[in-house]
Amino acid sequence: MTCSTREDRGVQDASDASDAPRPDTRVSGRRALITALALSTGTAALVGSEFVPAGVLPQMASDLRVTEGRAGLAVAATALAGAFTAPTIAALLPRAERRAVLLALLALATISNLVVVVAPGLPLVLLARVLLGVAIAGYWSFTFSIGVRVTGRPALVSTALALGTSAATIVGVPLASVLGDLVGWRAVFAIIAAVSVLSALVLRAVLPPVPALPGAGIEMMKQVLRSRLLMAGIVGVGLAALANFTAYPYIRLAIAEVAPASVAMILLAWGIGGLVGNLAGGYLSRWLRWATAAAPAILAASLFTVASAEHAVLLVLGTVAWGVGFNMIPVTTQLWVTAVEPHRAEAAVSLQVTAFQAAITVGAVLGGALVDGAGYLAALRLGAVAAVLAALVFIVLPVRPRID
C-alpha cells in the first residue's frame, strides 16, 4: 500500500509542477480529452511517416533502383536522426512558445514527405528522412509535457499519444501497402504529407499557446543527466525497446512458419493486443512501478512463446501478448520518467525518446545480423532476454520523485 501511494504521488507530481502554465492555458473535462486526442493526431501522422516505407518498400526500391535492404535505410536514417535530436532540441529552443514549436515540427514533417515525393534518387530520400527524424524526436520530446501542463492528466495524455502511435502502425502501414499498389508509393507519401497538414490545423485550433518552462534548455538537461535513478530507468527503457525492435521485423517469418495461411489475421491480432496494451498501460499506471516492470515481462514471455510455438493456438496467444506487452511500454515508461523528474519532464521524456530511437537503429542491426547468421528464432530469443533484463531493472528501481 505504501509503495502504490508513493507511486500515485509521483505520477500526480508530474502534473502539479510549480512551473505549470498560466490558468488561462489550462483546460478540463471534455476539453482535456479533445486536447489529448488532438496531440495524438500529430503522433499518428509522424509515426505513420516514419514507418510508411515498410509498406511500400518493394515499389520504392524498384523505382529508386536500389536493393530493398538499401531502401530500408529510409527507416534507419529517421531513427538515427531522432536519437541525436531528442536530447538536444529543447536546449536549442529554450524559450520558444511550445505550440508554435509543435506546429513547426509538423510543417518540417510535411516538407520531408513532399521531398520524398519528388526525390530522383536514394540520397535525397535519406536527407528528407533525416528531417523527419528531427520532427519526430522534437514532437515526442515536447508533446507529453505540453499535454500534461494543459490538461493536468498524465495518464490520459500518455494513453492518447500511444493510441495515435498504434493507429499509425496498425492501420497506417497495411493501408500504405494497399495504396502503394493502387496509386504508387510516391502518392502514399503525398497523402501522409496531407495528413500532417491536417493534424497541424487541428492542433492550432484546439491547443492554447503554451510558454516554455522556466529553466528549459541545456541546464535542465544537465540536471536530469545527473539523476542516477532516471538514467538507470533510461537503460531499462532502452532494453525494453531493443527487445521489440530486434524481433518485430521478423514477426511475419515466425507466423508464416506455423500458420502461413493466416499471416494477415494474426498480424491483426497483434494490433488488437496493441490497443489493449495502450489502454492497460494508462489504467495500471496507478501502480506505476509494477506496471512498468510488467510490460517488458509480458513482452519477454510472448517472445519466448512465439519462438517456441508449434501450433497456431499458441502462436496466436503469444502474438496477442506481444502486442499487449510492447504497447504498454511507451505509456508506462513515459509516465515513469516524468514521475521521477516531475519538474523536468521535457528533458526526461527527450531521453526516453532517444532510447526508443536508438533501439530502433541498434535493433535493426542486431536482428539483421542474427537472422542472417542463425535464423529469425535467434532474433526473437535475444529480444526476450533483453525484455527480461528490462523487467528486472524496473522491479528494482523505485518511483521516487526528485523534488530539488
Short mmCIF file of C-alpha atoms in Angstrom, two decimals:
data_model
loop_
_atom_site.label_atom_id
_atom_site.label_comp_id
_atom_site.label_asym_id
_atom_site.label_seq_id
_atom_site.Cartn_x
_atom_site.Cartn_y
_atom_site.Cartn_z
CA MET A 1 0.00 0.00 0.00
CA THR A 2 2.79 2.41 0.87
CA CYS A 3 4.56 1.69 -2.40
CA SER A 4 1.50 2.33 -4.56
CA THR A 5 0.71 5.52 -2.67
CA ARG A 6 4.20 6.85 -3.33
CA GLU A 7 3.82 5.93 -7.00
CA ASP A 8 0.46 7.68 -7.26
CA ARG A 9 2.04 10.76 -5.72
CA GLY A 10 4.89 10.59 -8.24
CA VAL A 11 2.52 10.50 -11.21
CA GLN A 12 0.47 13.32 -9.77
CA ASP A 13 3.58 15.42 -9.25
CA ALA A 14 4.16 15.34 -12.99
CA SER A 15 1.03 17.47 -13.43
CA ASP A 16 1.39 19.64 -10.34
CA ALA A 17 4.78 21.19 -11.06
CA SER A 18 5.27 24.71 -9.81
CA ASP A 19 6.16 25.79 -13.32
CA ALA A 20 2.69 24.96 -14.66
CA PRO A 21 1.28 27.32 -17.28
CA ARG A 22 -0.93 30.29 -16.52
CA PRO A 23 -4.53 29.41 -15.53
CA ASP A 24 -5.90 30.60 -18.91
CA THR A 25 -3.97 27.84 -20.69
CA ARG A 26 -5.46 25.04 -18.56
CA VAL A 27 -8.41 23.02 -19.87
CA SER A 28 -10.53 20.42 -18.11
CA GLY A 29 -13.25 17.84 -18.60
CA ARG A 30 -14.24 17.14 -22.17
CA ARG A 31 -11.86 19.81 -23.48
CA ALA A 32 -8.93 17.96 -21.87
CA LEU A 33 -9.86 14.78 -23.77
CA ILE A 34 -10.18 16.71 -27.04
CA THR A 35 -6.79 18.33 -26.47
CA ALA A 36 -5.11 14.99 -25.77
CA LEU A 37 -6.65 13.47 -28.90
CA ALA A 38 -5.56 16.49 -30.97
CA LEU A 39 -1.99 15.96 -29.80
CA SER A 40 -2.30 12.27 -30.72
CA THR A 41 -3.15 13.16 -34.33
CA GLY A 42 0.37 14.55 -34.59
CA THR A 43 1.91 11.35 -33.26
CA ALA A 44 -0.18 9.34 -35.73
CA ALA A 45 0.98 11.48 -38.66
CA LEU A 46 4.63 11.40 -37.62
CA VAL A 47 4.85 7.71 -36.71
CA GLY A 48 2.94 6.89 -39.90
CA SER A 49 5.53 8.88 -41.81
CA GLU A 50 8.35 7.03 -40.05
CA PHE A 51 7.18 3.53 -40.89
CA VAL A 52 5.38 4.03 -44.22
CA PRO A 53 8.46 2.79 -46.15
CA ALA A 54 7.82 -0.66 -44.65
CA GLY A 55 4.52 -0.78 -46.52
CA VAL A 56 5.87 0.32 -49.91
CA LEU A 57 9.43 -1.00 -49.78
CA PRO A 58 9.43 -3.16 -52.95
CA GLN A 59 7.98 -0.40 -55.16
CA MET A 60 10.20 2.22 -53.57
CA ALA A 61 13.35 0.17 -54.08
CA SER A 62 12.46 -0.63 -57.69
CA ASP A 63 11.73 2.98 -58.61
CA LEU A 64 14.89 4.30 -56.92
CA ARG A 65 16.92 1.44 -58.49
CA VAL A 66 18.38 0.18 -55.22
CA THR A 67 18.08 -3.05 -53.25
CA GLU A 68 15.32 -3.43 -50.68
CA GLY A 69 17.99 -3.52 -47.98
CA ARG A 70 19.30 -0.10 -49.05
CA ALA A 71 15.78 1.29 -49.36
CA GLY A 72 15.20 0.13 -45.77
CA LEU A 73 17.78 2.71 -44.70
CA ALA A 74 14.93 5.21 -45.05
CA VAL A 75 13.64 3.99 -41.68
CA ALA A 76 17.08 3.68 -40.07
CA ALA A 77 18.05 7.23 -41.13
CA THR A 78 14.93 8.62 -39.45
CA ALA A 79 15.54 6.71 -36.22
CA LEU A 80 19.21 7.68 -36.09
CA ALA A 81 18.41 11.37 -36.62
CA GLY A 82 15.77 11.13 -33.91
CA ALA A 83 18.22 9.60 -31.44
CA PHE A 84 20.57 12.57 -31.83
CA THR A 85 17.82 15.21 -31.91
CA ALA A 86 15.72 14.24 -28.89
CA PRO A 87 18.24 15.19 -26.15
CA THR A 88 19.31 18.43 -27.86
CA ILE A 89 16.24 20.11 -29.30
CA ALA A 90 14.99 21.59 -26.01
CA ALA A 91 18.44 23.08 -25.45
CA LEU A 92 18.26 24.74 -28.86
CA LEU A 93 14.76 26.13 -28.21
CA PRO A 94 14.78 27.03 -24.51
CA ARG A 95 12.33 29.94 -24.71
CA ALA A 96 10.23 29.19 -27.80
CA GLU A 97 6.46 29.05 -27.30
CA ARG A 98 5.66 25.35 -27.36
CA ARG A 99 2.54 25.27 -29.54
CA ALA A 100 4.44 27.12 -32.25
CA VAL A 101 7.25 24.56 -31.95
CA LEU A 102 4.85 21.64 -32.44
CA LEU A 103 3.32 23.30 -35.50
CA ALA A 104 6.78 23.96 -36.94
CA LEU A 105 7.76 20.32 -36.42
CA LEU A 106 4.64 19.11 -38.23
CA ALA A 107 5.49 21.54 -41.04
CA LEU A 108 9.00 20.03 -41.18
CA ALA A 109 7.50 16.54 -41.46
CA THR A 110 5.28 17.75 -44.29
CA ILE A 111 8.28 19.15 -46.15
CA SER A 112 10.17 15.89 -45.61
CA ASN A 113 7.39 13.80 -47.11
CA LEU A 114 6.96 16.15 -50.07
CA VAL A 115 10.70 15.99 -50.81
CA VAL A 116 10.45 12.19 -50.87
CA VAL A 117 7.57 12.51 -53.36
CA VAL A 118 9.83 14.26 -55.90
CA ALA A 119 13.22 12.76 -54.97
CA PRO A 120 15.00 11.29 -58.02
CA GLY A 121 17.27 9.00 -56.00
CA LEU A 122 18.02 7.49 -52.60
CA PRO A 123 20.45 10.21 -51.34
CA LEU A 124 17.75 12.90 -51.38
CA VAL A 125 15.26 10.48 -49.84
CA LEU A 126 17.64 9.80 -46.95
CA LEU A 127 18.22 13.54 -46.44
CA ALA A 128 14.49 14.11 -46.28
CA ARG A 129 14.13 11.24 -43.82
CA VAL A 130 16.74 12.83 -41.56
CA LEU A 131 14.50 15.92 -41.42
CA LEU A 132 11.62 13.66 -40.47
CA GLY A 133 13.69 12.18 -37.64
CA VAL A 134 14.20 15.70 -36.27
CA ALA A 135 10.45 16.35 -36.44
CA ILE A 136 9.51 13.08 -34.72
CA ALA A 137 12.04 13.39 -31.91
CA GLY A 138 11.14 17.01 -31.26
CA TYR A 139 7.40 16.38 -31.26
CA TRP A 140 7.68 13.43 -28.88
CA SER A 141 10.06 15.33 -26.60
CA PHE A 142 7.69 18.28 -26.17
CA THR A 143 4.19 16.94 -26.60
CA PHE A 144 3.77 14.91 -23.40
CA SER A 145 4.95 17.76 -21.20
CA ILE A 146 2.71 20.20 -23.08
CA GLY A 147 -0.29 17.90 -22.80
CA VAL A 148 0.17 17.41 -19.06
CA ARG A 149 0.66 21.13 -18.44
CA VAL A 150 -2.52 21.96 -20.35
CA THR A 151 -4.77 19.12 -19.12
CA GLY A 152 -3.20 18.14 -15.79
CA ARG A 153 -3.84 14.46 -16.63
CA PRO A 154 -0.63 12.49 -17.34
CA ALA A 155 -2.25 9.07 -17.85
CA LEU A 156 -4.82 10.50 -20.29
CA VAL A 157 -2.16 12.24 -22.36
CA SER A 158 0.20 9.27 -22.44
CA THR A 159 -2.58 6.87 -23.42
CA ALA A 160 -3.86 9.21 -26.15
CA LEU A 161 -0.37 9.60 -27.63
CA ALA A 162 0.17 5.85 -27.57
CA LEU A 163 -3.17 5.30 -29.31
CA GLY A 164 -2.02 7.66 -32.05
CA THR A 165 1.11 5.58 -32.45
CA SER A 166 -0.90 2.36 -32.55
CA ALA A 167 -3.27 3.75 -35.16
CA ALA A 168 -0.30 4.62 -37.36
CA THR A 169 1.37 1.22 -37.08
CA ILE A 170 -1.74 -0.98 -37.06
CA VAL A 171 -3.70 0.84 -39.78
CA GLY A 172 -1.12 3.05 -41.49
CA VAL A 173 1.45 0.50 -42.64
CA PRO A 174 -1.04 -2.04 -44.11
CA LEU A 175 -3.02 0.81 -45.69
CA ALA A 176 0.18 2.23 -47.18
CA SER A 177 0.89 -1.17 -48.70
CA VAL A 178 -2.54 -1.33 -50.33
CA LEU A 179 -2.43 2.27 -51.57
CA GLY A 180 1.12 1.78 -52.85
CA ASP A 181 -0.17 -0.97 -55.15
CA LEU A 182 -3.12 1.17 -56.28
CA VAL A 183 -1.67 4.66 -56.72
CA GLY A 184 2.10 4.27 -56.33
CA TRP A 185 4.49 4.75 -53.42
CA ARG A 186 5.09 8.45 -54.10
CA ALA A 187 1.38 9.16 -53.84
CA VAL A 188 1.37 7.47 -50.44
CA PHE A 189 4.00 9.94 -49.20
CA ALA A 190 1.89 12.80 -50.62
CA ILE A 191 -1.12 11.52 -48.66
CA ILE A 192 0.83 11.30 -45.40
CA ALA A 193 2.07 14.86 -46.02
CA ALA A 194 -1.57 15.97 -46.28
CA VAL A 195 -2.34 14.15 -43.03
CA SER A 196 0.47 16.10 -41.33
CA VAL A 197 -1.03 19.38 -42.56
CA LEU A 198 -4.47 18.37 -41.29
CA SER A 199 -3.02 17.47 -37.92
CA ALA A 200 -1.33 20.87 -37.66
CA LEU A 201 -4.62 22.62 -38.41
CA VAL A 202 -6.44 20.59 -35.73
CA LEU A 203 -3.70 21.30 -33.20
CA ARG A 204 -3.72 25.03 -33.92
CA ALA A 205 -7.49 25.15 -33.39
CA VAL A 206 -7.55 23.12 -30.16
CA LEU A 207 -4.30 23.72 -28.28
CA PRO A 208 -3.81 27.07 -26.49
CA PRO A 209 -0.42 28.81 -26.59
CA VAL A 210 1.97 27.21 -24.08
CA PRO A 211 5.00 29.14 -22.81
CA ALA A 212 8.34 27.40 -22.39
CA LEU A 213 9.15 26.02 -18.96
CA PRO A 214 11.35 28.26 -16.81
CA GLY A 215 14.88 26.88 -16.93
CA ALA A 216 14.25 24.81 -20.05
CA GLY A 217 17.28 24.11 -22.19
CA ILE A 218 20.84 22.98 -21.51
CA GLU A 219 20.66 23.45 -17.74
CA MET A 220 17.56 21.28 -17.43
CA MET A 221 19.22 18.53 -19.46
CA LYS A 222 22.33 18.71 -17.26
CA GLN A 223 20.15 18.29 -14.18
CA VAL A 224 18.35 15.17 -15.44
CA LEU A 225 21.61 13.62 -16.62
CA ARG A 226 22.84 13.86 -13.02
CA SER A 227 19.91 11.78 -11.78
CA ARG A 228 21.18 8.23 -11.26
CA LEU A 229 17.66 6.92 -10.80
CA LEU A 230 16.46 8.43 -14.07
CA MET A 231 19.48 7.25 -16.04
CA ALA A 232 19.06 3.73 -14.69
CA GLY A 233 15.46 3.87 -15.83
CA ILE A 234 16.55 5.05 -19.30
CA VAL A 235 18.72 1.94 -19.53
CA GLY A 236 15.58 -0.07 -18.78
CA VAL A 237 13.64 1.83 -21.45
CA GLY A 238 16.38 1.11 -23.99
CA LEU A 239 16.42 -2.59 -23.16
CA ALA A 240 12.63 -2.84 -23.43
CA ALA A 241 12.56 -1.04 -26.78
CA LEU A 242 15.53 -3.07 -28.05
CA ALA A 243 13.69 -6.26 -27.15
CA ASN A 244 10.87 -5.39 -29.51
CA PHE A 245 12.79 -3.84 -32.37
CA THR A 246 15.28 -6.71 -32.54
CA ALA A 247 12.42 -9.15 -33.07
CA TYR A 248 9.48 -7.28 -34.65
CA PRO A 249 10.82 -7.02 -38.22
CA TYR A 250 10.72 -10.84 -38.33
CA ILE A 251 7.26 -11.40 -36.90
CA ARG A 252 5.93 -12.34 -40.35
CA LEU A 253 8.59 -15.05 -40.66
CA ALA A 254 7.60 -16.52 -37.30
CA ILE A 255 3.91 -16.54 -38.21
CA ALA A 256 4.46 -17.95 -41.69
CA GLU A 257 6.47 -20.85 -40.28
CA VAL A 258 3.50 -22.09 -38.22
CA ALA A 259 0.38 -20.65 -39.90
CA PRO A 260 1.27 -19.43 -43.41
CA ALA A 261 -2.38 -19.05 -44.46
CA SER A 262 -3.20 -16.78 -41.52
CA VAL A 263 -0.43 -14.18 -41.55
CA ALA A 264 -2.72 -11.18 -42.09
CA MET A 265 -5.23 -12.25 -39.43
CA ILE A 266 -2.56 -12.95 -36.84
CA LEU A 267 -0.88 -9.61 -37.52
CA LEU A 268 -4.28 -8.01 -36.94
CA ALA A 269 -4.43 -9.89 -33.64
CA TRP A 270 -1.07 -8.29 -32.72
CA GLY A 271 -2.64 -4.91 -33.42
CA ILE A 272 -5.67 -5.64 -31.28
CA GLY A 273 -3.34 -6.67 -28.50
CA GLY A 274 -1.54 -3.36 -29.00
CA LEU A 275 -4.72 -1.36 -28.44
CA VAL A 276 -5.39 -3.35 -25.27
CA GLY A 277 -1.82 -2.68 -24.14
CA ASN A 278 -2.19 1.07 -24.66
CA LEU A 279 -5.32 1.22 -22.54
CA ALA A 280 -3.95 -1.16 -19.92
CA GLY A 281 -0.79 0.91 -19.56
CA GLY A 282 -2.80 4.00 -18.75
CA TYR A 283 -5.16 2.23 -16.35
CA LEU A 284 -2.43 0.32 -14.50
CA SER A 285 -0.27 3.43 -14.07
CA ARG A 286 -1.82 3.89 -10.63
CA TRP A 287 0.58 1.07 -9.68
CA LEU A 288 3.33 2.57 -11.78
CA ARG A 289 6.37 0.63 -10.61
CA TRP A 290 4.73 -2.74 -11.16
CA ALA A 291 3.03 -1.76 -14.41
CA THR A 292 6.36 -0.56 -15.83
CA ALA A 293 8.00 -3.88 -14.89
CA ALA A 294 5.04 -5.97 -16.07
CA ALA A 295 5.13 -4.57 -19.62
CA PRO A 296 8.58 -5.96 -20.60
CA ALA A 297 7.86 -9.13 -18.59
CA ILE A 298 4.79 -9.77 -20.76
CA LEU A 299 6.87 -8.98 -23.84
CA ALA A 300 9.56 -11.47 -22.78
CA ALA A 301 7.02 -14.24 -22.17
CA SER A 302 5.34 -13.56 -25.51
CA LEU A 303 8.61 -13.64 -27.47
CA PHE A 304 9.61 -16.95 -25.88
CA THR A 305 6.13 -18.28 -26.69
CA VAL A 306 6.20 -17.22 -30.34
CA ALA A 307 9.74 -18.57 -30.76
CA SER A 308 8.72 -21.98 -29.42
CA ALA A 309 5.19 -22.21 -30.85
CA GLU A 310 4.46 -25.28 -32.97
CA HIS A 311 0.68 -24.88 -33.14
CA ALA A 312 -1.49 -21.98 -34.28
CA VAL A 313 -3.30 -21.52 -30.97
CA LEU A 314 -0.09 -20.99 -29.03
CA LEU A 315 1.22 -18.73 -31.80
CA VAL A 316 -1.89 -16.54 -31.68
CA LEU A 317 -1.78 -16.27 -27.88
CA GLY A 318 1.90 -15.33 -27.99
CA THR A 319 1.36 -12.76 -30.75
CA VAL A 320 -1.53 -11.06 -28.96
CA ALA A 321 0.51 -10.94 -25.75
CA TRP A 322 3.39 -9.46 -27.76
CA GLY A 323 1.11 -6.64 -28.87
CA VAL A 324 -0.10 -6.08 -25.31
CA GLY A 325 3.35 -6.11 -23.72
CA PHE A 326 5.14 -3.88 -26.19
CA ASN A 327 2.38 -1.28 -26.43
CA MET A 328 2.25 -0.94 -22.66
CA ILE A 329 5.92 0.07 -22.68
CA PRO A 330 5.68 3.58 -24.24
CA VAL A 331 2.81 4.52 -21.90
CA THR A 332 4.29 3.21 -18.66
CA THR A 333 7.87 4.34 -19.29
CA GLN A 334 6.76 7.83 -20.27
CA LEU A 335 4.83 8.11 -17.02
CA TRP A 336 7.76 6.59 -15.11
CA VAL A 337 10.37 9.11 -16.31
CA THR A 338 8.06 12.06 -15.66
CA ALA A 339 7.14 10.75 -12.22
CA VAL A 340 10.84 10.57 -11.35
CA GLU A 341 11.52 14.04 -12.82
CA PRO A 342 8.17 15.85 -12.49
CA HIS A 343 9.67 19.35 -12.80
CA ARG A 344 11.94 18.47 -15.72
CA ALA A 345 9.50 16.47 -17.83
CA GLU A 346 10.65 17.85 -21.19
CA ALA A 347 14.23 16.70 -20.66
CA ALA A 348 13.20 13.38 -19.10
CA VAL A 349 10.89 12.48 -21.99
CA SER A 350 13.51 13.52 -24.53
CA LEU A 351 15.83 10.87 -23.07
CA GLN A 352 13.06 8.28 -23.28
CA VAL A 353 12.60 9.20 -26.95
CA THR A 354 16.35 8.91 -27.50
CA ALA A 355 16.31 5.41 -26.01
CA PHE A 356 13.49 4.33 -28.33
CA GLN A 357 15.04 5.80 -31.48
CA ALA A 358 18.46 4.32 -30.68
CA ALA A 359 16.80 0.96 -30.04
CA ILE A 360 15.16 1.01 -33.48
CA THR A 361 18.57 1.53 -35.09
CA VAL A 362 20.54 -0.93 -32.96
CA GLY A 363 17.74 -3.50 -33.05
CA ALA A 364 17.69 -3.42 -36.86
CA VAL A 365 21.44 -4.06 -36.97
CA LEU A 366 21.46 -6.82 -34.33
CA GLY A 367 18.33 -8.50 -35.60
CA GLY A 368 19.54 -8.48 -39.19
CA ALA A 369 22.90 -9.96 -38.23
CA LEU A 370 21.25 -12.71 -36.16
CA VAL A 371 18.75 -13.60 -38.87
CA ASP A 372 21.47 -13.85 -41.50
CA GLY A 373 23.73 -15.89 -39.23
CA ALA A 374 21.42 -18.04 -37.11
CA GLY A 375 17.82 -17.54 -38.28
CA TYR A 376 14.88 -15.46 -37.09
CA LEU A 377 14.38 -17.50 -33.91
CA ALA A 378 17.69 -16.17 -32.60
CA ALA A 379 16.41 -12.61 -33.01
CA LEU A 380 13.23 -13.42 -31.09
CA ARG A 381 15.18 -15.10 -28.29
CA LEU A 382 17.60 -12.20 -27.95
CA GLY A 383 14.61 -9.88 -27.77
CA ALA A 384 13.13 -12.00 -25.00
CA VAL A 385 16.37 -11.87 -22.99
CA ALA A 386 16.55 -8.07 -23.35
CA ALA A 387 12.93 -7.81 -22.18
CA VAL A 388 13.68 -9.91 -19.09
CA LEU A 389 16.57 -7.58 -18.22
CA ALA A 390 14.30 -4.54 -18.68
CA ALA A 391 11.69 -6.03 -16.35
CA LEU A 392 14.36 -6.66 -13.71
CA VAL A 393 15.53 -3.04 -13.97
CA PHE A 394 12.07 -1.66 -13.25
CA ILE A 395 11.35 -4.18 -10.49
CA VAL A 396 14.46 -3.00 -8.65
CA LEU A 397 14.09 0.75 -9.22
CA PRO A 398 11.72 2.76 -7.01
CA VAL A 399 9.48 5.51 -8.38
CA ARG A 400 10.88 8.34 -6.30
CA PRO A 401 10.17 11.90 -7.50
CA ARG A 402 13.10 14.29 -7.27
CA ILE A 403 11.87 17.45 -5.56
CA ASP A 404 15.01 19.64 -5.56
#
